mmCIF file of C-alpha atoms in Angstrom:
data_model
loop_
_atom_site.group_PDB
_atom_site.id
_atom_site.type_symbol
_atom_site.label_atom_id
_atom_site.label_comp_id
_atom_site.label_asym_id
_atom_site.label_seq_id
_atom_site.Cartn_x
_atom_site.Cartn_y
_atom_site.Cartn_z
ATOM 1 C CA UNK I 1 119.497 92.207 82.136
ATOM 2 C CA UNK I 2 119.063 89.509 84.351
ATOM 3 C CA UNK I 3 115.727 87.653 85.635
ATOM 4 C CA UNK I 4 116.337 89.484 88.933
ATOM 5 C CA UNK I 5 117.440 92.796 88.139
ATOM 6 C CA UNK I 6 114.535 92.812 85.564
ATOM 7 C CA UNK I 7 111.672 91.802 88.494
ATOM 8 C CA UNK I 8 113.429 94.383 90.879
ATOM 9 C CA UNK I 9 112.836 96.974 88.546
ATOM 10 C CA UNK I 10 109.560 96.540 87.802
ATOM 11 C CA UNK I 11 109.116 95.624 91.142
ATOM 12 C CA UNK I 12 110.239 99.501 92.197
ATOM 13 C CA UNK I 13 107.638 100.677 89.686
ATOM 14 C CA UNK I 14 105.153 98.513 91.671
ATOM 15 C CA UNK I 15 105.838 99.570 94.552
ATOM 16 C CA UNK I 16 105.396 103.372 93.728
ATOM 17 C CA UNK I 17 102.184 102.469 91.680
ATOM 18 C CA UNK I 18 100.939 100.936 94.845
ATOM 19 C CA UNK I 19 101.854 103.720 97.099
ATOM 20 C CA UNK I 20 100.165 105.877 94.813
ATOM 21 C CA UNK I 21 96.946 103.508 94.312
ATOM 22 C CA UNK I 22 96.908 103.356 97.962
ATOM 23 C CA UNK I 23 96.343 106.955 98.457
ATOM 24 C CA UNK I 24 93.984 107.592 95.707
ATOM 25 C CA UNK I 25 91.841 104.506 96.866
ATOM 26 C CA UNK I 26 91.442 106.273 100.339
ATOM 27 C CA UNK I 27 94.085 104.143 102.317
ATOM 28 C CA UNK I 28 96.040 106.906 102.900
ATOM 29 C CA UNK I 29 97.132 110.421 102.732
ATOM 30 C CA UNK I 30 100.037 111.793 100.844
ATOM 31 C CA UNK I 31 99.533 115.276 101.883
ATOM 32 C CA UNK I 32 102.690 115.874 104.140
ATOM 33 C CA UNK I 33 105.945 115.892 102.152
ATOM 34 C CA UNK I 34 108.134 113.576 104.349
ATOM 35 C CA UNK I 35 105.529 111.011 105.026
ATOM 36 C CA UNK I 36 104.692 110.725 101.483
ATOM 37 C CA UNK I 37 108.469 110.520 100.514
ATOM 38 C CA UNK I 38 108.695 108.041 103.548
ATOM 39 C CA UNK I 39 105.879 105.802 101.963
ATOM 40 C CA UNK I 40 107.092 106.326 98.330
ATOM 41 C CA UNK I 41 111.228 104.928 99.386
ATOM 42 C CA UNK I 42 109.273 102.067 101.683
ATOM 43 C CA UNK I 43 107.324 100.948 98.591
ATOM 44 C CA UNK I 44 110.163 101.087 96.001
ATOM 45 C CA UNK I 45 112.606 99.401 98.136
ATOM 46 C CA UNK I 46 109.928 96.680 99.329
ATOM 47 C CA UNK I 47 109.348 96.224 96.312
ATOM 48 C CA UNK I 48 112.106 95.829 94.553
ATOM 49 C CA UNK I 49 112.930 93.146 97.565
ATOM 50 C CA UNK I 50 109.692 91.068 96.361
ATOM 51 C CA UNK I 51 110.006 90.735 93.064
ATOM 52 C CA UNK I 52 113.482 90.653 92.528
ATOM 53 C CA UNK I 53 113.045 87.377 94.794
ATOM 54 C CA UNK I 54 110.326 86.574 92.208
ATOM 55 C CA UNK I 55 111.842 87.008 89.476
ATOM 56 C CA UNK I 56 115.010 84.781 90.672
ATOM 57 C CA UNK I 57 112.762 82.142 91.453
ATOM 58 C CA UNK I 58 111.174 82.488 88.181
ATOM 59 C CA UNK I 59 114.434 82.774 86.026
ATOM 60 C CA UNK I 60 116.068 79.399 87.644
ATOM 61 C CA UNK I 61 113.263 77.798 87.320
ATOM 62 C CA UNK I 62 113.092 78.901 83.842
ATOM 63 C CA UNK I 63 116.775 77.784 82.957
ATOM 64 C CA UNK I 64 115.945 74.390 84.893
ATOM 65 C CA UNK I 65 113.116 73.895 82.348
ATOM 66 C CA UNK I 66 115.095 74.901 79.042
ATOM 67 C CA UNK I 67 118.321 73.619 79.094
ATOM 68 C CA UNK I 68 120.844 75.104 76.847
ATOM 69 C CA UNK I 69 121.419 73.362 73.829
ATOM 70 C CA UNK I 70 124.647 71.154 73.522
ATOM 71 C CA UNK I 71 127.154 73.244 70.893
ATOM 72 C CA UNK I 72 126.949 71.771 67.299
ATOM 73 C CA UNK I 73 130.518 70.024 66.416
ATOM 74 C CA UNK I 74 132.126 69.466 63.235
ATOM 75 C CA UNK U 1 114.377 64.710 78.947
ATOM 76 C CA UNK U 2 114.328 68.788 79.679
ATOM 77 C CA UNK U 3 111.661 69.190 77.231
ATOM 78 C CA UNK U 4 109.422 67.433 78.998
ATOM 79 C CA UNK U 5 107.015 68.919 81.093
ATOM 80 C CA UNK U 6 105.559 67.776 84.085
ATOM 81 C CA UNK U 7 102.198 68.765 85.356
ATOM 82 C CA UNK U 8 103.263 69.727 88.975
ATOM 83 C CA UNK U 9 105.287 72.054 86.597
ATOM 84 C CA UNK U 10 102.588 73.208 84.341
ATOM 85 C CA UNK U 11 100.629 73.657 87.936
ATOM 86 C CA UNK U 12 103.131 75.916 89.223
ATOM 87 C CA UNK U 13 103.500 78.062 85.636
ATOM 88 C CA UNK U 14 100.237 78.394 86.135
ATOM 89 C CA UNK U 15 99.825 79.957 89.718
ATOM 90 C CA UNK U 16 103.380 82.097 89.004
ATOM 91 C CA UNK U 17 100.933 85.391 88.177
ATOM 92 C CA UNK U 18 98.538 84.335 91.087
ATOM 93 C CA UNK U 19 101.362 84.566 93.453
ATOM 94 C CA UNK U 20 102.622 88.072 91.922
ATOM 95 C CA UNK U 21 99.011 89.175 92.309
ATOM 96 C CA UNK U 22 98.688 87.789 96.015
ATOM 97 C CA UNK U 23 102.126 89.852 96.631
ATOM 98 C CA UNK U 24 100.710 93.229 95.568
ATOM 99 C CA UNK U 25 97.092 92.766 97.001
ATOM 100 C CA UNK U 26 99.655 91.772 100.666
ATOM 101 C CA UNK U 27 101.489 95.260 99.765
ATOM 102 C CA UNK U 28 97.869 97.342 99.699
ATOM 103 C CA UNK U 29 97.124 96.010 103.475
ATOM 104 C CA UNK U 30 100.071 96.114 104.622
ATOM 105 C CA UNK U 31 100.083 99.706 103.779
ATOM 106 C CA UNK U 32 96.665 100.499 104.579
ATOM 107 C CA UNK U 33 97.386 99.086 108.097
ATOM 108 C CA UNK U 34 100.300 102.154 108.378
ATOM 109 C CA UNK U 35 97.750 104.367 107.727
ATOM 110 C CA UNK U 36 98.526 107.984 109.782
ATOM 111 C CA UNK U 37 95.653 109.615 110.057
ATOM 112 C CA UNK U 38 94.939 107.997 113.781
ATOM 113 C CA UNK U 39 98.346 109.786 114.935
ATOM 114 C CA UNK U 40 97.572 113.179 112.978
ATOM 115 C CA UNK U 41 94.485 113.407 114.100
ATOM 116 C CA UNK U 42 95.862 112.941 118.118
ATOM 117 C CA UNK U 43 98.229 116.049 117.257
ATOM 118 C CA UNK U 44 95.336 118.083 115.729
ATOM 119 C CA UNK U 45 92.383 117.953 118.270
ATOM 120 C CA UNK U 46 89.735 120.150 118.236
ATOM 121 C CA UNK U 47 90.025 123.441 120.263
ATOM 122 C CA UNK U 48 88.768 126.291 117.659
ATOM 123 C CA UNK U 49 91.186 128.248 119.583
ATOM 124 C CA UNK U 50 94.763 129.981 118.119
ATOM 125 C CA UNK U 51 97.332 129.198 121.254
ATOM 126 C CA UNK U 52 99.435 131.946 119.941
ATOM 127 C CA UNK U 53 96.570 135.035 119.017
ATOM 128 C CA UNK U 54 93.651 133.352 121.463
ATOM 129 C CA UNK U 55 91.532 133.730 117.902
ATOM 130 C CA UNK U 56 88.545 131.836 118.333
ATOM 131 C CA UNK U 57 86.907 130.475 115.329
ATOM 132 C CA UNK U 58 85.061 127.595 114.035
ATOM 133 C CA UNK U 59 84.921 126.279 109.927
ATOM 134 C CA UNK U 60 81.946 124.509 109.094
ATOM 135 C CA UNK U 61 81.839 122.381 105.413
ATOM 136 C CA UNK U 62 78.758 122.589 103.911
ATOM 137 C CA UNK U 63 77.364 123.306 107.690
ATOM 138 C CA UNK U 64 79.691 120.762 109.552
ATOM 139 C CA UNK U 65 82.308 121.625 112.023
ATOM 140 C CA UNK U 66 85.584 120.494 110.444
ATOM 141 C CA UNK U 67 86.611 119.511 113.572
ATOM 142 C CA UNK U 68 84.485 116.327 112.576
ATOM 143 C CA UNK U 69 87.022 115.925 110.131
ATOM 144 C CA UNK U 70 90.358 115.626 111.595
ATOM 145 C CA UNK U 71 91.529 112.163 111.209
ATOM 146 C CA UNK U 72 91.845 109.884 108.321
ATOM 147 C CA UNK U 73 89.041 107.792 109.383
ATOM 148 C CA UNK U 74 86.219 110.336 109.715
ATOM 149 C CA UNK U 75 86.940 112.540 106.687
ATOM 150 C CA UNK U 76 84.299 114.157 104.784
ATOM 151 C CA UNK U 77 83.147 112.024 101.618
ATOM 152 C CA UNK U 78 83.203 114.636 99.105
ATOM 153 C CA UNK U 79 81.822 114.592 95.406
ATOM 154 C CA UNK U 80 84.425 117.202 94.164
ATOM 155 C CA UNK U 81 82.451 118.149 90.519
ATOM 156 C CA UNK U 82 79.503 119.565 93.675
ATOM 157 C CA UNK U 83 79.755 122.935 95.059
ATOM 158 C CA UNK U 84 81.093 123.036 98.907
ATOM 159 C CA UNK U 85 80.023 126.318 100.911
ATOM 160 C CA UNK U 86 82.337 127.071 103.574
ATOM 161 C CA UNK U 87 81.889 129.157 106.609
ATOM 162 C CA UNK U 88 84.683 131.273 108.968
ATOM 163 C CA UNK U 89 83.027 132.389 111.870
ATOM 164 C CA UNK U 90 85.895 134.071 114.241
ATOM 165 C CA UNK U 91 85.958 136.398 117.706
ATOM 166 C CA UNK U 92 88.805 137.992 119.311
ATOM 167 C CA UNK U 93 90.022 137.805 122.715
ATOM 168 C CA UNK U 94 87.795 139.512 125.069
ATOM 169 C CA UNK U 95 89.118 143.394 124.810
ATOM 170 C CA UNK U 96 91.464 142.863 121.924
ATOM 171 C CA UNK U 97 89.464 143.322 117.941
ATOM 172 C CA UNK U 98 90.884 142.269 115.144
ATOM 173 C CA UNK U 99 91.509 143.310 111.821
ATOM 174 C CA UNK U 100 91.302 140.169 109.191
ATOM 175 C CA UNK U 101 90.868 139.901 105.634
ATOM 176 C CA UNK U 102 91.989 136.604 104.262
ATOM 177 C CA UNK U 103 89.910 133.335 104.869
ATOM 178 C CA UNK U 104 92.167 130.765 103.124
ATOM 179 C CA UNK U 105 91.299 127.108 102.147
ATOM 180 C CA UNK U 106 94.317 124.674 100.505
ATOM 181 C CA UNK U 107 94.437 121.156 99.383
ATOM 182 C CA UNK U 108 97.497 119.669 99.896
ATOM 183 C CA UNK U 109 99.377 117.088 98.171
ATOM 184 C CA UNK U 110 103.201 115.548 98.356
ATOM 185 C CA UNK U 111 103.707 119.158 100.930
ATOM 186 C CA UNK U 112 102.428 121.222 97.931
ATOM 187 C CA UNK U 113 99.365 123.200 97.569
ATOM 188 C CA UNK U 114 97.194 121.729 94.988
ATOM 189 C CA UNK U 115 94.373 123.734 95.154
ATOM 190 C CA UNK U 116 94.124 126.852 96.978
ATOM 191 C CA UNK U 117 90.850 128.907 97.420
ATOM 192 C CA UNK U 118 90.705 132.518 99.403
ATOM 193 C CA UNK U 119 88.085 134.975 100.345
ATOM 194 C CA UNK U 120 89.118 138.427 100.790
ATOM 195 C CA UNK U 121 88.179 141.983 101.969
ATOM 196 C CA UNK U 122 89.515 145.582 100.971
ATOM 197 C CA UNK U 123 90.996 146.908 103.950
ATOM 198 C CA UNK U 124 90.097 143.931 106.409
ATOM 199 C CA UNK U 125 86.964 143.246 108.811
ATOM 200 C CA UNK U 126 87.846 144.867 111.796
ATOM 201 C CA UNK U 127 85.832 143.692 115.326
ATOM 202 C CA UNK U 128 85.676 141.215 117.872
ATOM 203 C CA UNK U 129 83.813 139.224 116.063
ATOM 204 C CA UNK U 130 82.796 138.713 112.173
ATOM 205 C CA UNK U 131 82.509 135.439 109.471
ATOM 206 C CA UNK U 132 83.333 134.469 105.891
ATOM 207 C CA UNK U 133 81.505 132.473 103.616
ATOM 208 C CA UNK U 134 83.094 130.707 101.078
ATOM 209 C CA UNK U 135 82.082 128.600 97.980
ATOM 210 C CA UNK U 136 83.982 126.810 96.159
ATOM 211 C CA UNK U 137 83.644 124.463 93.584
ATOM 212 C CA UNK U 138 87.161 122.491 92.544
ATOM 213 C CA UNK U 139 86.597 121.994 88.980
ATOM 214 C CA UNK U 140 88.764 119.876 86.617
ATOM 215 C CA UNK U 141 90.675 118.533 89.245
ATOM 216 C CA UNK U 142 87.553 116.492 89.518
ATOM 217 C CA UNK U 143 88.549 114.497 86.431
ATOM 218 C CA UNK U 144 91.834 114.342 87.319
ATOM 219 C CA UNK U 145 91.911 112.856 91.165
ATOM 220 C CA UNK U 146 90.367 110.662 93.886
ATOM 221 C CA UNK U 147 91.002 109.877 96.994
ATOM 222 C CA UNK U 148 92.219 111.275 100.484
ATOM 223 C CA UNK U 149 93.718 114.504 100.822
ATOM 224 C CA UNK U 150 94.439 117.144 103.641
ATOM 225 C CA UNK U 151 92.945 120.743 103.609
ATOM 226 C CA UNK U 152 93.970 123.408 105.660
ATOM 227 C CA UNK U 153 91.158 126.496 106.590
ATOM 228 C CA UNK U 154 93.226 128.920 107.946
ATOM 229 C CA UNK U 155 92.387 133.362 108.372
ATOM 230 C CA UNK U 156 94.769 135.495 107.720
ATOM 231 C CA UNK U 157 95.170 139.153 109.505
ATOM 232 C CA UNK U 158 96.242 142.412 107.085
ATOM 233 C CA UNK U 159 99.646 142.267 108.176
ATOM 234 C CA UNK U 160 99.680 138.592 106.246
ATOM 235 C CA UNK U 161 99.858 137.242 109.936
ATOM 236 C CA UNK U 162 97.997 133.071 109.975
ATOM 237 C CA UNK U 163 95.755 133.908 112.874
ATOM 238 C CA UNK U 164 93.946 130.326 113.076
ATOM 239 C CA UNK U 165 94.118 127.323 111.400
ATOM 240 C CA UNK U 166 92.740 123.773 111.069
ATOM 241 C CA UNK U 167 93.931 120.816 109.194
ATOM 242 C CA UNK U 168 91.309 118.346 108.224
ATOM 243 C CA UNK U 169 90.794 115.364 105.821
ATOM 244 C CA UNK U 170 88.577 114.860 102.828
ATOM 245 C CA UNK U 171 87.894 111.885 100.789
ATOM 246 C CA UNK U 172 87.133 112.936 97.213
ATOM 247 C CA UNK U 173 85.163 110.467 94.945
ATOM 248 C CA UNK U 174 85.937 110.759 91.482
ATOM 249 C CA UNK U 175 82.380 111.255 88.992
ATOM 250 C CA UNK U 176 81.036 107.793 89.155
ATOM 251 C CA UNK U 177 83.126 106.246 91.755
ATOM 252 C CA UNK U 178 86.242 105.851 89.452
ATOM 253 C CA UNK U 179 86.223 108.050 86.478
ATOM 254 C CA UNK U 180 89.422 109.909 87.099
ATOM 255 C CA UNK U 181 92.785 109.891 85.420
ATOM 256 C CA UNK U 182 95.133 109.344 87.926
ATOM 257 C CA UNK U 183 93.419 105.862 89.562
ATOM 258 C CA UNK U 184 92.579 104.718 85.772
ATOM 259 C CA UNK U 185 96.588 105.545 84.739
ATOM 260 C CA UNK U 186 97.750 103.435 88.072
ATOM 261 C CA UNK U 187 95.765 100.671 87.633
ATOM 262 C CA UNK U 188 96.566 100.045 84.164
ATOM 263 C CA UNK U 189 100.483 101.202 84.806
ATOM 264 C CA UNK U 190 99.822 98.466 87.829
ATOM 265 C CA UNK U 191 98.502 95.555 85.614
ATOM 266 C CA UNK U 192 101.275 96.030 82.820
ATOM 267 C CA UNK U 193 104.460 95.747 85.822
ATOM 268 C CA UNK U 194 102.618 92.619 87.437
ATOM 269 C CA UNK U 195 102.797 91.321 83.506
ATOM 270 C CA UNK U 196 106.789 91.978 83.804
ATOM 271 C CA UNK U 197 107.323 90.378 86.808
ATOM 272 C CA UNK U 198 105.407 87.532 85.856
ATOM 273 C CA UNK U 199 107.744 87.097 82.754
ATOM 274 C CA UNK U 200 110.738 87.967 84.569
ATOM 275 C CA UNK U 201 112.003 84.753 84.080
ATOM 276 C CA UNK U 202 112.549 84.367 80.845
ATOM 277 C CA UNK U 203 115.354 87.294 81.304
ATOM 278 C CA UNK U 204 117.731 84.346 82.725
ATOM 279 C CA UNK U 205 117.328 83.081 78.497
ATOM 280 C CA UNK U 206 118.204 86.414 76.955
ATOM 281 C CA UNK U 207 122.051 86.013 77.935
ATOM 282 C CA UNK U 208 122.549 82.913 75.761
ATOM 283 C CA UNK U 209 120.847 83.575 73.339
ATOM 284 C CA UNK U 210 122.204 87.281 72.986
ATOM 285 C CA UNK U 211 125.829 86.072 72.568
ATOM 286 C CA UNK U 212 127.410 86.633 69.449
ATOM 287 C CA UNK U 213 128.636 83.824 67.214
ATOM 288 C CA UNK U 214 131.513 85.730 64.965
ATOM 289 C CA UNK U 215 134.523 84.617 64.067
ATOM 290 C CA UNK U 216 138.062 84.785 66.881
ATOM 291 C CA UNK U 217 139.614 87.751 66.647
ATOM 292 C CA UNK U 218 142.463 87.882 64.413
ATOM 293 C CA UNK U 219 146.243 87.227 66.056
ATOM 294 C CA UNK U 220 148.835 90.594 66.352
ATOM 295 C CA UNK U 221 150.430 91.230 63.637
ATOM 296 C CA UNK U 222 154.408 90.304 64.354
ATOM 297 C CA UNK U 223 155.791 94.351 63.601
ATOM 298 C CA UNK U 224 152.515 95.580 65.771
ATOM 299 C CA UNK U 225 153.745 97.542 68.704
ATOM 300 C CA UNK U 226 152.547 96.862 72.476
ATOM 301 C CA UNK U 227 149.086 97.527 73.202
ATOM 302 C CA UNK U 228 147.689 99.777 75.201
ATOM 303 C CA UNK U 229 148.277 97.643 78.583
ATOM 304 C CA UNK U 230 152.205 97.124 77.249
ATOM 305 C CA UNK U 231 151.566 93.406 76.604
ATOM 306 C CA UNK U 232 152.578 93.409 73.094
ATOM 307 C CA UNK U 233 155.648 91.735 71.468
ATOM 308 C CA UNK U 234 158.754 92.232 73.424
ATOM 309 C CA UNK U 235 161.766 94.093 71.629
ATOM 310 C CA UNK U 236 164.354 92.583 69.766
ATOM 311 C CA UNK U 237 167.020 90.953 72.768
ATOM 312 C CA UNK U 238 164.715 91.095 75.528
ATOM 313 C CA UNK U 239 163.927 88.075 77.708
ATOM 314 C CA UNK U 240 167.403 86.094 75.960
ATOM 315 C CA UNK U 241 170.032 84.925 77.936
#
């Protein structure tokens, strides 16, 4: 799994944590059906967006700062 | 040197999971400012009149016109482990009783009912004019939730028939402000996926090291037929001259 697929994906979970957060903090209601579904797609697909940008960032910038080692010879 | 660290990089390392927190705190306003109740409450208003049966009646929460209540913004603050008394007061149209027996209050959540309370009568109140009282105290589902919901108070006729009905908004605080399971499950579920992301990066290692370091695979053996994509060794006279 890459750096970005693995921030999208927990970024998807964030974003449904948050919707629900949101709602039991007294942001919002989640009462109607297709609003709530509305919210809950907006939040994983936001998401997802963010931190699978985040996590890119974070795995080149990882690789940049840990080269691979050269292959042993002989 | 790749080793080396710099401490412009050990700054940024170091603000990575600020960022990630910055993004999700950004998320909560944004969505807060996308709030609905503004528009719901524009479609409810406040008549206390059915348009279809001309029912007139008016629901009062622990002595409070729910009418009060019909936007996001202004919903009741509730303490759900309390008792909440509930009153239908309902008339006619002038010349026309009725016959109801249902006074109906549901919590809703995701569409569904998640808690639904009725009153009732054998054979119905019949008049042009009568009232229910309700109490109703929502139990374990204290424990179990917080925070804004929408309730419908509807009567129902003896033929089943929804004669009137009013949506309205509650905000239910769990038993000392945050002792419920849901928020407490969230936040921690919420914490652990900010953790991932923040350590997202180290994914981009896992290939590398994950490869396998076996020996080649061993050369076809010279009788060995084709494989399965026919890319074997050719039969005896093909490809000569």
């Amino acid at each position: 799994m890459s750096a970005t697929s693995h921030g999208a994906a927990a970024g998807a979970v964030l974003g449904i944590v948050a919707v629900l957060l949101a709602q039991q903090l007294g942001l919002w209601s989640l009462s109607d059906l297709v609003t709530s579904v509305v919210y809950l797609v907006l939040g994983i697909v936001v998401g997802a967006a963010v931190c699978g940008a985040i996590g890119m960032a974070l795995g080149r910038r990882w690789v940049a700062s840990h080269p691979a080692e050269p292959p042993a010879h002989g | 040197m790749g080793t080396v660290r710099t401490s412009a990089e050990r700054a940024r390392r170091r603000t990575a999971p600020l960022a990630v927190l910055l993004v999700v705190v950004l998320l909560l306003g944004a969505a807060g400012a996308f709030a609905p109740g503004a528009a719901r409450a524009a479609a409810i208003g406040c008549s206390n009149v059915s348009a279809k049966y001309g029912v007139n009646a008016t629901v009062t929460w622990n002595g409070v016109n729910v009418c009060s209540g019909g936007s996001a913004s202004s919903a009741f603050s509730v303490d759900l482990t309390q008792s909440i008394g509930l009153r239908y007061n309902w008339s006619g149209p002038l010349g026309h009783p009725l016959s109801l027996n249902d006074a109906r209050l549901q919590m809703f959540y995701f569409g569904f009912p998640l808690a639904t309370r009725d009153v009732t009568t054998v054979g119905g109140v019949q008049g042009p004019s009568g009232s229910f009282v309700m109490n109703w105290t929502p139990g374990v589902i204290a424990y179990v939730l917080e925070g804004l919901y929408g309730l419908t108070a509807s009567l129902l006729a003896t033929n089943g028939t929804t004669v009137f009905s009013e949506d309205f908004f509650v905000h239910a605080n769990a038993p000392y402000g945050i002792l419920a399971a849901l928020p407490i499950l969230l936040v921690v579920l919420g914490i652990y996926e900010v953790y991932n992301v923040a350590r997202s990066g180290r994914q981009a290692a896992l290939p590398k090291r994950a490869a396998p370091a076996g020996p080649p695979p061993p050369p076809p053996e010279p009788g060995a037929g084709p494989g399965p994509d026919g890319a074997g060794t050719p039969p005896p006279g093909a490809g000569g001259p």
